[in-house]
Short mmCIF file of C-alpha atoms and ligand atoms in Angstrom, two decimals:
data_model
loop_
_atom_site.label_atom_id
_atom_site.label_comp_id
_atom_site.label_asym_id
_atom_site.label_seq_id
_atom_site.Cartn_x
_atom_site.Cartn_y
_atom_site.Cartn_z
CA MET A 51 -24.04 25.79 5.90
CA SER A 52 -24.78 24.30 9.35
CA THR A 53 -27.27 21.68 8.20
CA THR A 54 -27.81 19.06 10.90
CA ILE A 55 -27.52 15.54 9.58
CA VAL A 56 -28.53 12.29 11.26
CA SER A 57 -25.42 10.28 12.16
CA GLN A 58 -24.66 7.34 9.94
CA ALA A 59 -25.06 3.82 11.33
CA VAL A 60 -21.88 1.75 11.31
CA LYS A 61 -22.43 -1.78 12.63
CA THR A 62 -18.83 -2.88 13.04
CA SER A 63 -15.97 -0.41 13.29
CA ARG A 64 -12.50 -1.05 11.99
CA GLY A 65 -9.94 -1.22 14.76
CA VAL A 66 -6.51 0.37 14.97
CA GLU A 67 -3.72 -1.65 13.32
CA ARG A 68 -0.93 0.55 14.63
CA LEU A 69 -0.12 4.04 15.85
CA VAL A 70 2.54 6.04 14.03
CA VAL A 71 4.63 8.93 15.39
CA GLY A 72 5.68 11.26 12.60
CA GLN A 73 9.30 12.14 11.82
CA ALA A 74 10.54 15.66 12.47
CA THR A 75 12.20 17.00 9.32
CA SER A 76 12.47 20.10 7.18
CA ASP A 77 11.67 20.71 3.53
CA GLY A 78 11.59 23.53 1.00
CA ALA A 79 13.94 26.33 2.13
CA GLY A 80 13.97 25.06 5.73
CA VAL A 81 10.33 24.78 6.77
CA LYS A 82 10.09 22.66 9.92
CA LEU A 83 7.48 19.95 9.68
CA THR A 84 6.46 16.49 10.81
CA ARG A 85 6.29 13.81 8.14
CA VAL A 86 3.37 11.73 9.37
CA LEU A 87 3.03 9.42 6.38
CA THR A 88 6.54 8.42 5.38
CA GLN A 89 7.81 6.61 2.28
CA ASP A 90 7.84 3.18 3.99
CA LEU A 91 4.03 3.43 4.44
CA GLN A 92 3.21 4.16 0.77
CA ARG A 93 2.36 0.52 0.01
CA ARG A 94 0.27 0.09 3.14
CA LEU A 95 -1.63 3.34 2.63
CA ASP A 96 -1.86 3.27 -1.19
CA PRO A 97 -3.07 5.61 -2.85
CA PHE A 98 -1.62 8.07 -0.30
CA LEU A 99 2.08 8.88 -0.68
CA MET A 100 2.80 11.41 2.03
CA LEU A 101 1.23 13.51 4.79
CA ASP A 102 3.14 16.41 6.29
CA ALA A 103 1.92 18.38 9.31
CA PHE A 104 3.34 21.83 9.90
CA GLY A 105 2.54 24.13 12.77
CA SER A 106 4.57 26.85 14.45
CA ASP A 107 4.29 30.37 15.82
CA LYS A 108 8.05 30.93 15.25
CA PRO A 109 8.59 32.69 11.90
CA ASP A 110 12.05 31.09 11.51
CA ASP A 111 10.30 27.71 11.24
CA TYR A 112 8.29 28.68 8.15
CA ILE A 113 9.25 32.09 6.72
CA ALA A 114 11.41 30.83 3.83
CA GLY A 115 8.57 28.69 2.47
CA PHE A 116 8.92 26.44 -0.55
CA PRO A 117 10.59 28.31 -3.44
CA ASP A 118 10.36 27.07 -7.08
CA HIS A 119 10.41 23.28 -7.27
CA PRO A 120 8.97 20.63 -9.62
CA HIS A 121 6.39 17.84 -9.28
CA ARG A 122 5.22 15.10 -11.65
CA GLY A 123 2.90 12.11 -11.43
CA PHE A 124 0.57 12.80 -8.46
CA GLU A 125 -1.63 15.36 -6.70
CA THR A 126 -0.86 17.65 -3.76
CA VAL A 127 -3.62 18.73 -1.38
CA THR A 128 -2.76 21.53 1.04
CA TYR A 129 -5.14 22.28 3.94
CA MET A 130 -4.28 25.46 5.75
CA ILE A 131 -5.61 25.60 9.31
CA ALA A 132 -4.04 28.98 10.12
CA GLY A 133 -1.81 31.35 8.19
CA ARG A 134 -1.43 32.68 4.66
CA MET A 135 0.55 31.14 1.81
CA ARG A 136 0.72 32.14 -1.86
CA HIS A 137 0.93 29.52 -4.58
CA ARG A 138 2.20 30.17 -8.11
CA ASP A 139 2.94 27.61 -10.79
CA SER A 140 4.25 27.15 -14.31
CA ALA A 141 0.78 26.19 -15.59
CA GLY A 142 -0.26 29.81 -14.87
CA HIS A 143 -2.21 29.15 -11.66
CA GLU A 144 -1.97 31.46 -8.69
CA GLY A 145 -3.83 31.47 -5.39
CA LEU A 146 -3.76 32.68 -1.82
CA LEU A 147 -4.35 29.94 0.69
CA GLU A 148 -5.52 31.00 4.14
CA ASN A 149 -7.37 30.06 7.35
CA GLY A 150 -9.24 26.84 6.62
CA GLY A 151 -8.76 26.94 2.85
CA VAL A 152 -7.76 24.05 0.63
CA GLN A 153 -5.60 23.98 -2.47
CA TRP A 154 -5.74 20.97 -4.77
CA MET A 155 -3.05 20.69 -7.43
CA THR A 156 -2.78 17.85 -9.91
CA ALA A 157 0.83 17.93 -11.06
CA GLY A 158 0.16 15.44 -13.86
CA LYS A 159 2.93 15.64 -16.48
CA GLY A 160 4.65 18.31 -14.45
CA VAL A 161 4.69 21.77 -12.95
CA ILE A 162 7.17 24.05 -11.25
CA HIS A 163 5.53 25.78 -8.32
CA SER A 164 6.29 27.91 -5.29
CA GLU A 165 4.51 28.15 -1.93
CA ILE A 166 5.56 31.25 -0.03
CA PRO A 167 4.21 32.50 3.35
CA GLN A 168 2.47 35.88 3.22
CA GLN A 169 3.05 36.70 6.90
CA GLU A 170 6.04 37.66 8.99
CA GLU A 171 4.67 36.58 12.35
CA GLY A 172 1.91 34.57 13.95
CA VAL A 173 0.87 30.96 13.59
CA MET A 174 1.23 28.93 10.42
CA GLU A 175 -0.46 25.54 10.68
CA GLY A 176 -1.70 23.02 8.17
CA PHE A 177 -1.21 19.80 6.26
CA GLN A 178 0.04 18.70 2.88
CA LEU A 179 -1.16 15.39 1.51
CA TRP A 180 0.23 13.65 -1.60
CA LEU A 181 -2.27 11.52 -3.46
CA ASN A 182 -1.10 9.21 -6.21
CA LEU A 183 -2.42 9.20 -9.78
CA PRO A 184 -3.06 5.99 -11.71
CA ALA A 185 -0.46 5.24 -14.41
CA ARG A 186 -2.90 6.28 -17.13
CA ASP A 187 -3.29 9.80 -15.65
CA LYS A 188 0.29 10.59 -14.63
CA MET A 189 1.05 12.54 -17.81
CA ASN A 190 -2.27 14.46 -17.88
CA THR A 191 -2.39 18.24 -18.14
CA PRO A 192 -1.83 19.92 -14.73
CA TRP A 193 -4.99 21.03 -12.85
CA TYR A 194 -5.47 23.45 -9.98
CA ARG A 195 -8.29 24.68 -7.74
CA ASP A 196 -8.37 26.51 -4.45
CA PHE A 197 -11.28 26.74 -2.05
CA LYS A 198 -11.85 29.27 0.69
CA ASN A 199 -13.10 27.67 3.91
CA LYS A 200 -16.62 29.01 3.36
CA ASN A 201 -16.77 27.27 -0.01
CA LEU A 202 -15.94 23.82 1.39
CA PRO A 203 -18.96 21.57 2.02
CA GLN A 204 -19.62 21.47 5.78
CA PHE A 205 -22.29 20.02 8.07
CA VAL A 206 -22.96 19.18 11.70
CA THR A 207 -24.21 15.76 12.80
CA ASP A 208 -26.96 15.27 15.38
CA ALA A 209 -24.14 14.14 17.71
CA GLY A 210 -22.65 17.63 17.43
CA VAL A 211 -19.68 16.74 15.22
CA ALA A 212 -18.70 19.49 12.77
CA VAL A 213 -17.55 17.97 9.50
CA THR A 214 -15.69 19.57 6.59
CA VAL A 215 -15.71 17.42 3.46
CA ILE A 216 -12.53 18.16 1.53
CA ALA A 217 -12.87 15.11 -0.72
CA GLY A 218 -15.22 12.20 -1.15
CA THR A 219 -18.69 11.82 0.34
CA SER A 220 -19.81 11.72 3.96
CA HIS A 221 -23.44 11.39 5.11
CA GLY A 222 -24.59 12.14 1.57
CA VAL A 223 -22.55 15.36 1.37
CA THR A 224 -20.08 15.39 -1.49
CA GLY A 225 -16.79 17.17 -0.97
CA ALA A 226 -14.96 19.87 -2.85
CA VAL A 227 -13.10 17.33 -5.02
CA THR A 228 -13.86 13.77 -6.14
CA ARG A 229 -11.59 11.38 -8.03
CA ASP A 230 -12.78 8.23 -9.82
CA ALA A 231 -9.55 6.24 -9.72
CA THR A 232 -8.61 6.67 -6.05
CA GLU A 233 -11.99 7.67 -4.52
CA PRO A 234 -10.28 9.74 -1.82
CA LEU A 235 -12.21 10.58 1.35
CA TYR A 236 -10.70 13.51 3.27
CA LEU A 237 -12.65 14.78 6.28
CA ASP A 238 -11.79 17.28 9.00
CA LEU A 239 -13.80 16.39 12.12
CA HIS A 240 -14.28 18.63 15.14
CA LEU A 241 -15.64 16.59 18.04
CA ARG A 242 -16.85 17.83 21.40
CA ALA A 243 -16.19 15.87 24.61
CA GLY A 244 -18.48 12.84 24.49
CA GLY A 245 -18.93 13.16 20.73
CA ARG A 246 -19.06 10.19 18.39
CA PHE A 247 -18.61 10.08 14.62
CA ALA A 248 -19.38 7.12 12.37
CA GLN A 249 -18.30 6.90 8.73
CA SER A 250 -18.93 4.02 6.38
CA LEU A 251 -15.86 2.84 4.48
CA ALA A 252 -15.42 0.35 1.65
CA PRO A 253 -13.62 -2.67 3.17
CA ASP A 254 -10.85 -2.68 0.55
CA HIS A 255 -10.03 1.02 0.94
CA ASN A 256 -6.97 1.93 3.00
CA ALA A 257 -7.77 4.35 5.81
CA PHE A 258 -6.11 6.32 8.57
CA VAL A 259 -6.83 8.97 11.17
CA TYR A 260 -4.57 11.82 12.29
CA VAL A 261 -5.37 13.53 15.60
CA TYR A 262 -4.21 17.14 15.67
CA ARG A 263 -6.02 18.32 18.84
CA GLY A 264 -7.07 16.35 21.89
CA GLN A 265 -7.35 12.60 21.63
CA VAL A 266 -9.90 10.06 20.47
CA GLU A 267 -10.74 6.39 20.92
CA ILE A 268 -11.35 3.84 18.17
CA VAL A 269 -12.69 0.45 19.34
CA GLY A 270 -11.26 1.07 22.80
CA LYS A 271 -7.81 2.09 21.56
CA VAL A 272 -6.67 5.59 22.52
CA VAL A 273 -5.21 7.65 19.69
CA PRO A 274 -3.15 10.39 21.39
CA PRO A 275 -2.52 13.87 19.96
CA GLN A 276 -0.13 14.14 16.97
CA ARG A 277 -0.49 10.46 16.18
CA MET A 278 -1.65 8.69 13.05
CA ALA A 279 -3.74 5.57 13.54
CA ILE A 280 -3.67 3.16 10.60
CA LEU A 281 -7.06 1.44 10.50
CA LYS A 282 -7.29 -2.32 9.94
CA ASN A 283 -8.62 -3.54 6.59
CA ASP A 284 -11.20 -5.78 8.23
CA PRO A 285 -13.59 -7.45 5.73
CA ASP A 286 -16.22 -7.69 8.49
CA ALA A 287 -16.13 -3.95 9.29
CA ASP A 288 -18.42 -1.54 7.44
CA GLY A 289 -16.76 1.67 8.59
CA VAL A 290 -15.13 3.41 11.50
CA VAL A 291 -16.49 4.87 14.73
CA ILE A 292 -14.44 7.62 16.37
CA GLU A 293 -15.22 8.63 19.96
CA ALA A 294 -13.91 11.69 21.79
CA GLY A 295 -13.51 11.77 25.57
CA SER A 296 -12.50 15.43 25.36
CA ASP A 297 -12.67 18.05 22.59
CA ALA A 298 -10.72 16.77 19.58
CA LYS A 299 -9.87 17.61 15.97
CA VAL A 300 -9.14 14.77 13.62
CA LEU A 301 -8.43 14.16 9.95
CA LEU A 302 -10.00 11.00 8.53
CA LEU A 303 -8.65 9.76 5.20
CA ALA A 304 -9.48 6.76 3.08
CA GLY A 305 -8.86 5.79 -0.53
CA LYS A 306 -9.01 3.00 -3.06
CA PRO A 307 -5.58 1.42 -3.58
CA LEU A 308 -4.13 1.62 -7.10
CA ASN A 309 -2.00 -1.52 -6.66
CA GLU A 310 0.54 -0.23 -9.18
CA ALA A 311 4.32 -0.02 -8.86
CA ILE A 312 5.55 3.15 -7.09
CA ALA A 313 8.85 4.74 -8.16
CA GLN A 314 9.67 7.93 -6.26
CA TYR A 315 12.60 10.27 -6.56
CA GLY A 316 11.94 13.34 -4.41
CA PRO A 317 9.14 15.35 -6.04
CA PHE A 318 8.54 12.86 -8.88
CA VAL A 319 6.34 9.78 -8.37
CA MET A 320 6.04 7.46 -11.35
CA ASN A 321 5.74 3.69 -11.93
CA THR A 322 9.25 2.86 -13.20
CA GLN A 323 12.85 4.09 -12.81
CA GLN A 324 12.91 4.84 -16.53
CA GLU A 325 9.99 7.26 -16.09
CA ILE A 326 11.86 8.88 -13.18
CA HIS A 327 14.93 9.43 -15.41
CA GLN A 328 12.64 10.93 -18.04
CA ALA A 329 11.11 13.26 -15.42
CA LEU A 330 14.58 14.41 -14.29
CA ASN A 331 15.65 15.01 -17.89
CA ASP A 332 12.48 16.94 -18.70
CA PHE A 333 12.97 19.06 -15.56
CA ARG A 334 16.68 19.78 -16.27
CA GLU A 335 15.93 20.69 -19.87
CA GLY A 336 13.16 23.10 -18.85
CA ARG A 337 10.26 21.08 -20.20
CA LEU A 338 8.28 21.51 -16.96
CA GLY A 339 8.12 25.21 -17.83
CA GLU A 340 8.74 28.13 -15.54
CA ILE A 341 6.75 30.44 -13.33
CA ALA A 342 5.84 33.53 -15.35
FE1 FE B 202 5.37 21.43 -3.83
#
């Protein structure tokens, strides 16, 4: 589990294009959250469609959860830092997501699912990412996996950075999930004060960092807590170098853009308005099934 790996060499790091403050909102049956990656950034951060951060020790902020609702045309990746949430869906999948676990659901042609907290007090903290599917895969059969924290690939670098590889490959370690079309990289990095983490990135992949504890520096630019840093697509850069002046926890995401039209209506993300109307019709007429 705690294999020590020699830090990768990155010659030229991407810089920070801009810092983004998330928008406070609520979703589901009133779960308070921060929408970090909002709809206006979908083009810029293609293939990523959304990132929500939730975290509260007040039960009223999360207790109602996300009752039955549909999705079509993309994938949802939930990373639970703390707390317990049960998932059930119309494709017959069920799972308990807790402390450090990941749930990966490919909605494909459509599911109805529910995500309900299994606790009445304490902290609930985590992230939900939406990852787009290429047009050719949007109507595929739904897919689901969940991973307990101990089953996620993890390693420590010789610079003392603890890395969890949720998706993609870092330092030769392949993550829990890989995807050919979007090549998502999803890392959770725990850096100690003075720590440094280097990750190679394909120049044409869109990439961003979200700092959820402490703060980091990227090419001299401070990324404060609860901020997303969009990384420049610099053809001369071969990766990113993240430095921590104090203890920090950071998500690093990158992916290959699909460069296809994006049509979103709430929980449906397709390529055209006509496909959105079809999704709404299929949902209203019960063709996305129901939770048994
Ligand atoms: Fe959902």
